[in-house]
Amino acid sequence: MTSTVIHAESLGKNYRRGLQTFPGLRHALENFLRAPLQSLRRPKQETFWALKDVSLDVREGEVLGLIGRNGAGKTTLLKILSRITRPTTGFAEIRGRVGSLLEVGTGFHPELTGRENAFLSGAILGMSKCDITRKFDEIVAFAELEKFIDTPVKHYSSGMYVRLAFAVAAHLEPEILLVDEVLAVGDIRFQKKCMGKMDDVSKAGRTVILVSHNVGAIGQLCHRCLWLEKGSLVADGPVDGTINEYVKSMATPQENRTWERAGTGRVRFSAIEVCDPDGLPAAHVPMGYDFCIRAAGIAEGAATEFNVALQLVTPNGVLAMWAYDQFKTFRATPQGEFLIEIRLPQLLLMPGSYLLNLWAGRAGQEEFDYVKNATSFDVIQSDRILVTDTVTNQYGLFYGRPEGTQLK
């Protein structure tokens, strides 16, 4: 039976917002002479909870994913677990050496070279010089920095910095590896390389906690998933179920939610979701199967007619697919409401994450509503098509079914 390597109870982190400091003594004296009573009053300090009452246990060899919107508290939790930040409430017990890759700039001394920072990081982890030397060539080869390893890291680009930081964190054999979304700084090829390395680390029995907005990466690597929202723990459970609930929440209108949208508003979407071949809301859509987009909304007047188009876009902004049927016209009910379903047969997009843009209007006449990044979903491998590579410019966005003929 595996042992618990991370035990956290009621973790909370409170920050002060809007703190002001004087630039110097002279300025302080000037303020005091100008308004002595007012200068002695403490400015009102607003506080907020970046993390609130989060408890969890992580077992040895477990691969845990952290998902949530920006500002949900994911990075704050990793900083507490890596001992960079002290919690305001609660405590966390860590058993084992921790290697962390958080935001760019954390952990390395800018004046030291890549070589010196690698040895310094190993020493902080408690490794001997011999152990670090044994791993050093492997680190440099993985980071692809042979020509720059003796250059101070302050001269590195963000991509070079991340490559070295990840190589050091992953190869110096920490028992617990904490990785934040910082991998998004690297190119797609290196991200794939890092994913493979994290998979190797987990198979070696080490514990990994991964923060990512790429739910496809979470689904591929992780055994378990935590969903944070506004600093609180919303769900902790199996990967597929947790991601499905998270994606559904992203696609469902909530109070104070604003989509990036344009148009006259005569027709307006209120809910948009991606559905699997069975018509159920889903975070993952398998290759080679039908899938559909379901959207609800309201029109300005009864029986308003409109056309619908959709775009599927990769996370780095590449337009993967555009779908539009100018001959298919939708119509709102007499009450002005509508619920439509757009079905796309035999999806052949390569595996990876995609964003959905949805448009309603009359072609060449008027744009009623155009919602950008309405929701996101992942295309995954299936029993119908076997693909081993994720979406890259090198391999393309679509899978083709060639029919070969051997000529005599």
Short mmCIF file of C-alpha atoms in Angstrom, two decimals:
data_model
loop_
_atom_site.label_atom_id
_atom_site.label_comp_id
_atom_site.label_asym_id
_atom_site.label_seq_id
_atom_site.Cartn_x
_atom_site.Cartn_y
_atom_site.Cartn_z
CA MET A 1 0.00 0.00 0.00
CA THR A 2 1.45 3.37 -1.03
CA SER A 3 2.08 6.02 1.60
CA THR A 4 0.86 9.62 1.74
CA VAL A 5 3.59 12.07 0.68
CA ILE A 6 1.51 15.28 0.83
CA HIS A 7 -1.02 15.98 3.55
CA ALA A 8 -2.67 19.41 3.65
CA GLU A 9 -5.42 20.61 5.97
CA SER A 10 -7.50 23.78 5.66
CA LEU A 11 -4.91 25.64 3.60
CA GLY A 12 -5.67 29.32 3.10
CA LYS A 13 -3.73 32.28 1.80
CA ASN A 14 -4.84 35.86 2.37
CA TYR A 15 -3.25 38.77 0.50
CA ARG A 16 -3.54 42.51 0.97
CA ARG A 17 -4.59 44.50 -2.05
CA GLY A 18 -3.60 48.09 -2.76
CA LEU A 19 -0.68 48.49 -0.35
CA GLN A 20 1.28 51.72 -0.84
CA THR A 21 4.78 52.57 0.33
CA PHE A 22 6.66 55.87 0.37
CA PRO A 23 9.67 56.10 -1.95
CA GLY A 24 11.88 57.60 0.77
CA LEU A 25 12.30 59.43 4.08
CA ARG A 26 12.15 62.85 2.45
CA HIS A 27 8.75 62.13 0.95
CA ALA A 28 7.48 60.87 4.30
CA LEU A 29 8.64 64.02 6.09
CA GLU A 30 7.07 66.25 3.45
CA ASN A 31 3.74 64.47 3.88
CA PHE A 32 3.98 64.73 7.65
CA LEU A 33 4.68 68.51 7.58
CA ARG A 34 1.93 69.09 5.02
CA ALA A 35 -0.75 67.06 6.85
CA PRO A 36 0.53 65.55 10.12
CA LEU A 37 -2.69 63.83 11.22
CA GLN A 38 -3.54 62.43 7.83
CA SER A 39 -0.02 61.06 7.29
CA LEU A 40 -0.21 59.11 10.55
CA ARG A 41 -3.41 57.35 9.57
CA ARG A 42 -2.96 53.89 8.16
CA PRO A 43 -4.39 53.50 4.66
CA LYS A 44 -7.37 51.22 4.39
CA GLN A 45 -6.15 47.81 3.27
CA GLU A 46 -8.43 45.54 1.31
CA THR A 47 -7.71 41.82 1.58
CA PHE A 48 -8.74 38.81 -0.48
CA TRP A 49 -8.37 35.05 -0.17
CA ALA A 50 -6.33 33.56 -3.01
CA LEU A 51 -6.83 30.14 -1.41
CA LYS A 52 -9.43 29.17 1.16
CA ASP A 53 -9.92 26.01 3.22
CA VAL A 54 -8.29 23.54 0.83
CA SER A 55 -7.49 20.05 2.16
CA LEU A 56 -5.98 17.17 0.23
CA ASP A 57 -3.89 14.03 0.47
CA VAL A 58 -1.57 12.88 -2.31
CA ARG A 59 -0.12 9.39 -2.29
CA GLU A 60 3.26 8.23 -3.48
CA GLY A 61 3.38 7.73 -7.26
CA GLU A 62 0.13 9.58 -7.86
CA VAL A 63 -0.18 12.02 -10.79
CA LEU A 64 -2.53 14.83 -9.80
CA GLY A 65 -3.90 17.50 -12.15
CA LEU A 66 -5.00 20.98 -11.05
CA ILE A 67 -7.52 22.81 -13.23
CA GLY A 68 -9.47 26.05 -12.91
CA ARG A 69 -9.82 29.50 -14.37
CA ASN A 70 -7.12 32.18 -14.06
CA GLY A 71 -6.99 33.38 -10.45
CA ALA A 72 -8.54 30.19 -9.09
CA GLY A 73 -5.62 29.61 -6.68
CA LYS A 74 -3.72 26.86 -8.51
CA THR A 75 -0.31 28.58 -8.49
CA THR A 76 -0.81 29.74 -4.90
CA LEU A 77 -1.37 26.13 -3.84
CA LEU A 78 1.82 25.00 -5.60
CA LYS A 79 3.81 27.82 -4.00
CA ILE A 80 2.63 26.71 -0.56
CA LEU A 81 3.49 23.07 -1.27
CA SER A 82 6.94 24.04 -2.58
CA ARG A 83 7.61 26.19 0.55
CA ILE A 84 7.89 29.43 -1.43
CA THR A 85 4.85 30.92 0.32
CA ARG A 86 3.60 30.41 3.86
CA PRO A 87 -0.11 29.71 4.30
CA THR A 88 -2.25 32.14 6.28
CA THR A 89 -4.28 29.27 7.68
CA GLY A 90 -3.81 25.53 7.85
CA PHE A 91 -0.68 23.49 7.23
CA ALA A 92 0.92 21.13 4.72
CA GLU A 93 3.18 18.17 5.47
CA ILE A 94 5.55 17.12 2.66
CA ARG A 95 7.52 13.88 2.81
CA GLY A 96 10.28 13.76 0.21
CA ARG A 97 12.46 15.99 -1.97
CA VAL A 98 10.42 18.52 -3.93
CA GLY A 99 11.39 19.73 -7.40
CA SER A 100 9.25 22.62 -8.64
CA LEU A 101 8.89 24.46 -11.93
CA LEU A 102 6.66 27.45 -11.32
CA GLU A 103 6.80 30.88 -12.95
CA VAL A 104 9.78 31.87 -15.09
CA GLY A 105 12.51 33.30 -12.89
CA THR A 106 11.84 31.14 -9.84
CA GLY A 107 14.76 29.12 -8.49
CA PHE A 108 17.70 30.28 -10.62
CA HIS A 109 20.24 33.01 -9.83
CA PRO A 110 20.42 35.31 -12.87
CA GLU A 111 24.16 36.00 -12.50
CA LEU A 112 25.10 32.31 -12.46
CA THR A 113 25.54 30.21 -15.57
CA GLY A 114 23.26 27.39 -16.56
CA ARG A 115 25.86 24.90 -15.32
CA GLU A 116 26.21 26.64 -11.94
CA ASN A 117 22.44 26.89 -11.48
CA ALA A 118 22.03 23.19 -12.23
CA PHE A 119 24.52 22.28 -9.49
CA LEU A 120 22.97 24.81 -7.11
CA SER A 121 19.48 23.36 -7.66
CA GLY A 122 20.80 19.86 -7.02
CA ALA A 123 22.49 20.95 -3.81
CA ILE A 124 19.23 22.55 -2.60
CA LEU A 125 17.49 19.22 -3.25
CA GLY A 126 20.11 17.52 -1.05
CA MET A 127 21.96 15.73 -3.84
CA SER A 128 25.71 15.17 -3.78
CA LYS A 129 28.04 16.67 -6.39
CA CYS A 130 28.70 13.19 -7.80
CA ASP A 131 24.97 12.54 -8.29
CA ILE A 132 24.50 15.88 -10.07
CA THR A 133 27.56 15.29 -12.27
CA ARG A 134 26.19 11.90 -13.27
CA LYS A 135 22.94 13.52 -14.45
CA PHE A 136 24.43 16.71 -15.89
CA ASP A 137 25.01 15.62 -19.50
CA GLU A 138 21.48 14.24 -19.67
CA ILE A 139 20.10 17.55 -18.38
CA VAL A 140 22.00 19.59 -20.97
CA ALA A 141 20.98 17.28 -23.82
CA PHE A 142 17.31 17.40 -22.82
CA ALA A 143 17.37 21.22 -22.57
CA GLU A 144 19.21 21.48 -25.91
CA LEU A 145 21.54 24.13 -24.48
CA GLU A 146 24.97 22.65 -25.15
CA LYS A 147 26.29 25.93 -26.62
CA PHE A 148 24.86 28.14 -23.87
CA ILE A 149 25.28 26.10 -20.69
CA ASP A 150 28.18 28.31 -19.50
CA THR A 151 26.30 31.56 -20.22
CA PRO A 152 24.67 33.43 -17.31
CA VAL A 153 20.95 32.67 -17.35
CA LYS A 154 20.08 36.39 -17.30
CA HIS A 155 20.96 36.34 -21.01
CA TYR A 156 18.61 33.41 -21.76
CA SER A 157 15.34 33.83 -23.60
CA SER A 158 12.20 32.71 -21.75
CA GLY A 159 12.15 29.50 -23.82
CA MET A 160 15.79 28.67 -23.02
CA TYR A 161 15.15 29.38 -19.35
CA VAL A 162 12.14 27.08 -19.23
CA ARG A 163 13.94 24.28 -21.05
CA LEU A 164 16.79 24.32 -18.53
CA ALA A 165 14.49 24.74 -15.53
CA PHE A 166 12.34 21.78 -16.53
CA ALA A 167 15.35 19.61 -17.37
CA VAL A 168 16.88 20.30 -13.95
CA ALA A 169 13.60 19.79 -12.08
CA ALA A 170 12.80 16.50 -13.85
CA HIS A 171 16.25 14.91 -14.02
CA LEU A 172 17.54 15.51 -10.51
CA GLU A 173 15.17 12.80 -9.28
CA PRO A 174 12.88 14.67 -6.89
CA GLU A 175 10.38 12.44 -5.13
CA ILE A 176 7.70 15.08 -5.76
CA LEU A 177 7.57 17.17 -8.94
CA LEU A 178 5.40 20.31 -9.08
CA VAL A 179 4.88 21.80 -12.55
CA ASP A 180 2.92 24.95 -13.36
CA GLU A 181 1.54 26.27 -16.67
CA VAL A 182 4.98 27.74 -17.32
CA LEU A 183 5.46 24.97 -19.92
CA ALA A 184 3.23 27.01 -22.21
CA VAL A 185 6.22 29.30 -22.76
CA GLY A 186 8.07 26.57 -24.68
CA ASP A 187 7.34 25.55 -28.25
CA ILE A 188 4.91 22.73 -29.02
CA ARG A 189 7.67 20.22 -29.76
CA PHE A 190 9.32 20.83 -26.40
CA GLN A 191 5.99 20.70 -24.57
CA LYS A 192 5.45 17.25 -26.03
CA LYS A 193 8.95 16.27 -24.92
CA CYS A 194 8.19 17.49 -21.39
CA MET A 195 4.92 15.55 -21.29
CA GLY A 196 6.82 12.39 -22.17
CA LYS A 197 9.35 13.06 -19.42
CA MET A 198 6.63 13.63 -16.82
CA ASP A 199 5.05 10.36 -17.90
CA ASP A 200 8.43 8.64 -17.34
CA VAL A 201 8.76 10.30 -13.91
CA SER A 202 5.32 9.07 -12.86
CA LYS A 203 6.01 5.54 -14.10
CA ALA A 204 9.17 5.54 -11.96
CA GLY A 205 6.93 5.83 -8.89
CA ARG A 206 7.43 9.54 -8.20
CA THR A 207 4.62 11.95 -7.41
CA VAL A 208 3.65 14.65 -9.92
CA ILE A 209 1.28 17.62 -9.51
CA LEU A 210 0.55 19.37 -12.80
CA VAL A 211 -1.23 22.69 -13.33
CA SER A 212 -2.46 23.26 -16.88
CA HIS A 213 -5.25 24.89 -18.87
CA ASN A 214 -4.76 22.14 -21.42
CA VAL A 215 -7.31 19.62 -20.17
CA GLY A 216 -6.09 17.21 -22.83
CA ALA A 217 -2.68 17.09 -21.15
CA ILE A 218 -4.35 16.60 -17.77
CA GLY A 219 -6.48 13.78 -19.15
CA GLN A 220 -3.48 12.11 -20.76
CA LEU A 221 -1.13 12.20 -17.77
CA CYS A 222 -3.13 12.37 -14.58
CA HIS A 223 -4.87 9.72 -12.48
CA ARG A 224 -6.85 12.22 -10.44
CA CYS A 225 -7.95 15.84 -10.85
CA LEU A 226 -8.64 18.78 -8.53
CA TRP A 227 -10.82 21.67 -9.69
CA LEU A 228 -10.29 25.02 -7.94
CA GLU A 229 -12.62 27.99 -8.29
CA LYS A 230 -12.07 31.38 -6.59
CA GLY A 231 -9.63 29.80 -4.14
CA SER A 232 -11.93 26.99 -3.05
CA LEU A 233 -11.92 23.30 -3.92
CA VAL A 234 -14.93 22.51 -6.14
CA ALA A 235 -14.20 18.88 -7.02
CA ASP A 236 -11.62 16.17 -6.33
CA GLY A 237 -12.03 12.93 -8.21
CA PRO A 238 -11.41 10.90 -11.38
CA VAL A 239 -9.98 12.87 -14.29
CA ASP A 240 -12.73 12.39 -16.89
CA GLY A 241 -15.63 13.24 -14.60
CA THR A 242 -13.95 16.29 -13.07
CA ILE A 243 -12.87 17.69 -16.45
CA ASN A 244 -16.36 17.15 -17.90
CA GLU A 245 -17.93 19.13 -15.07
CA TYR A 246 -15.31 21.88 -15.42
CA VAL A 247 -15.84 22.24 -19.17
CA LYS A 248 -19.62 22.25 -18.72
CA SER A 249 -19.26 25.11 -16.22
CA MET A 250 -17.16 27.04 -18.75
CA ALA A 251 -19.87 26.64 -21.39
CA THR A 252 -22.82 27.43 -19.09
CA PRO A 253 -23.70 31.09 -18.54
CA GLN A 254 -23.04 32.22 -14.98
CA GLU A 255 -23.63 35.43 -13.10
CA ASN A 256 -21.17 38.16 -14.12
CA ARG A 257 -19.89 35.99 -16.98
CA THR A 258 -19.08 37.97 -20.15
CA TRP A 259 -18.14 36.39 -23.46
CA GLU A 260 -16.02 38.24 -25.96
CA ARG A 261 -18.68 38.93 -28.56
CA ALA A 262 -19.78 41.21 -31.37
CA GLY A 263 -22.96 41.80 -33.39
CA THR A 264 -26.22 43.70 -33.30
CA GLY A 265 -27.75 41.41 -30.66
CA ARG A 266 -30.97 40.68 -32.58
CA VAL A 267 -30.09 37.02 -31.97
CA ARG A 268 -28.04 36.27 -28.86
CA PHE A 269 -26.55 32.97 -27.62
CA SER A 270 -26.98 32.19 -23.92
CA ALA A 271 -25.50 28.66 -23.66
CA ILE A 272 -23.10 26.73 -25.91
CA GLU A 273 -21.79 23.21 -25.35
CA VAL A 274 -19.89 20.46 -27.15
CA CYS A 275 -21.51 17.01 -27.14
CA ASP A 276 -20.14 13.52 -27.68
CA PRO A 277 -21.50 10.96 -30.21
CA ASP A 278 -24.34 10.13 -27.78
CA GLY A 279 -25.40 13.77 -27.56
CA LEU A 280 -24.15 14.24 -24.00
CA PRO A 281 -22.07 17.29 -22.93
CA ALA A 282 -18.41 16.29 -23.04
CA ALA A 283 -14.88 17.58 -22.55
CA HIS A 284 -13.41 14.95 -24.88
CA VAL A 285 -14.49 14.08 -28.41
CA PRO A 286 -13.02 10.89 -29.98
CA MET A 287 -11.53 10.97 -33.47
CA GLY A 288 -13.53 9.34 -36.26
CA TYR A 289 -16.89 9.75 -34.51
CA ASP A 290 -19.71 12.23 -35.01
CA PHE A 291 -19.93 15.12 -32.60
CA CYS A 292 -22.21 18.10 -32.24
CA ILE A 293 -22.47 21.65 -30.99
CA ARG A 294 -25.62 22.54 -29.06
CA ALA A 295 -26.57 26.18 -28.51
CA ALA A 296 -29.48 27.95 -26.86
CA GLY A 297 -30.43 31.60 -27.00
CA ILE A 298 -33.06 34.23 -27.56
CA ALA A 299 -34.03 36.39 -30.52
CA GLU A 300 -35.25 39.96 -30.53
CA GLY A 301 -38.53 39.08 -32.18
CA ALA A 302 -40.68 36.04 -32.80
CA ALA A 303 -39.82 33.78 -35.72
CA THR A 304 -36.53 35.58 -36.45
CA GLU A 305 -34.55 33.69 -39.09
CA PHE A 306 -30.77 33.30 -39.01
CA ASN A 307 -27.85 31.21 -40.21
CA VAL A 308 -25.11 29.73 -37.99
CA ALA A 309 -21.41 29.22 -38.59
CA LEU A 310 -18.69 27.84 -36.33
CA GLN A 311 -14.92 27.99 -36.11
CA LEU A 312 -12.57 25.58 -34.32
CA VAL A 313 -9.30 27.22 -33.29
CA THR A 314 -6.14 25.80 -31.70
CA PRO A 315 -4.94 27.34 -28.39
CA ASN A 316 -2.19 29.24 -30.26
CA GLY A 317 -4.74 30.87 -32.55
CA VAL A 318 -4.55 28.72 -35.71
CA LEU A 319 -7.93 28.38 -37.43
CA ALA A 320 -8.40 24.63 -37.76
CA MET A 321 -11.87 24.45 -39.28
CA TRP A 322 -14.73 26.63 -40.48
CA ALA A 323 -18.21 25.19 -40.99
CA TYR A 324 -21.16 27.00 -42.55
CA ASP A 325 -24.26 25.90 -44.42
CA GLN A 326 -25.78 28.91 -46.18
CA PHE A 327 -28.86 26.90 -47.16
CA LYS A 328 -29.76 25.92 -43.58
CA THR A 329 -31.85 28.60 -41.88
CA PHE A 330 -32.85 28.44 -38.21
CA ARG A 331 -35.92 30.14 -36.76
CA ALA A 332 -36.75 31.28 -33.23
CA THR A 333 -40.00 30.16 -31.59
CA PRO A 334 -42.95 32.57 -31.24
CA GLN A 335 -41.57 33.32 -27.78
CA GLY A 336 -38.25 34.32 -29.36
CA GLU A 337 -36.27 31.35 -27.96
CA PHE A 338 -34.25 28.76 -29.84
CA LEU A 339 -32.28 25.57 -29.24
CA ILE A 340 -30.18 24.31 -32.14
CA GLU A 341 -27.84 21.39 -32.72
CA ILE A 342 -25.08 21.33 -35.35
CA ARG A 343 -23.74 17.86 -36.08
CA LEU A 344 -20.35 17.24 -37.72
CA PRO A 345 -19.82 13.68 -38.99
CA GLN A 346 -16.64 11.63 -38.48
CA LEU A 347 -14.36 14.18 -36.81
CA LEU A 348 -10.85 13.90 -38.29
CA LEU A 349 -9.09 16.68 -36.37
CA MET A 350 -5.79 15.57 -34.84
CA PRO A 351 -5.70 15.06 -31.05
CA GLY A 352 -5.31 18.24 -29.01
CA SER A 353 -7.21 21.14 -27.46
CA TYR A 354 -9.54 23.39 -29.46
CA LEU A 355 -11.60 26.52 -28.83
CA LEU A 356 -15.04 27.09 -30.35
CA ASN A 357 -16.25 30.35 -31.91
CA LEU A 358 -19.94 30.55 -32.87
CA TRP A 359 -21.65 33.01 -35.24
CA ALA A 360 -25.27 33.83 -36.00
CA GLY A 361 -26.51 36.19 -38.68
CA ARG A 362 -27.60 36.54 -42.29
CA ALA A 363 -24.74 36.07 -44.74
CA GLY A 364 -23.76 39.33 -46.40
CA GLN A 365 -26.50 41.23 -44.57
CA GLU A 366 -26.14 41.39 -40.79
CA GLU A 367 -24.11 39.85 -37.95
CA PHE A 368 -26.42 39.13 -35.02
CA ASP A 369 -23.97 37.51 -32.57
CA TYR A 370 -20.37 36.33 -32.76
CA VAL A 371 -19.02 34.65 -29.60
CA LYS A 372 -15.27 34.04 -29.43
CA ASN A 373 -13.84 31.26 -27.22
CA ALA A 374 -17.33 30.20 -26.20
CA THR A 375 -16.02 26.89 -24.85
CA SER A 376 -13.13 24.47 -25.24
CA PHE A 377 -12.82 20.73 -25.77
CA ASP A 378 -10.24 18.08 -26.57
CA VAL A 379 -10.03 15.70 -29.47
CA ILE A 380 -8.67 12.36 -28.27
CA GLN A 381 -7.58 9.09 -29.86
CA SER A 382 -10.18 6.40 -30.42
CA ASP A 383 -10.57 2.80 -31.42
CA ARG A 384 -11.36 3.92 -34.98
CA ILE A 385 -8.16 5.88 -35.62
CA LEU A 386 -4.74 5.33 -34.06
CA VAL A 387 -2.68 8.53 -33.93
CA THR A 388 0.32 8.93 -31.66
CA ASP A 389 1.15 12.61 -32.23
CA THR A 390 -0.64 15.69 -30.94
CA VAL A 391 -1.48 18.68 -33.07
CA THR A 392 1.63 20.33 -34.51
CA ASN A 393 2.42 22.32 -37.62
CA GLN A 394 4.74 19.50 -38.59
CA TYR A 395 2.01 16.86 -38.69
CA GLY A 396 -0.92 19.05 -39.68
CA LEU A 397 -4.36 19.60 -38.19
CA PHE A 398 -6.33 16.88 -39.96
CA TYR A 399 -5.93 13.15 -40.30
CA GLY A 400 -6.35 11.72 -43.80
CA ARG A 401 -7.44 8.21 -44.78
CA PRO A 402 -5.24 7.28 -47.75
CA GLU A 403 -6.07 4.31 -49.97
CA GLY A 404 -2.92 2.72 -51.28
CA THR A 405 -2.61 0.58 -54.39
CA GLN A 406 0.48 -1.43 -55.18
CA LEU A 407 1.30 -1.18 -58.85
CA LYS A 408 3.01 -4.00 -60.69
#
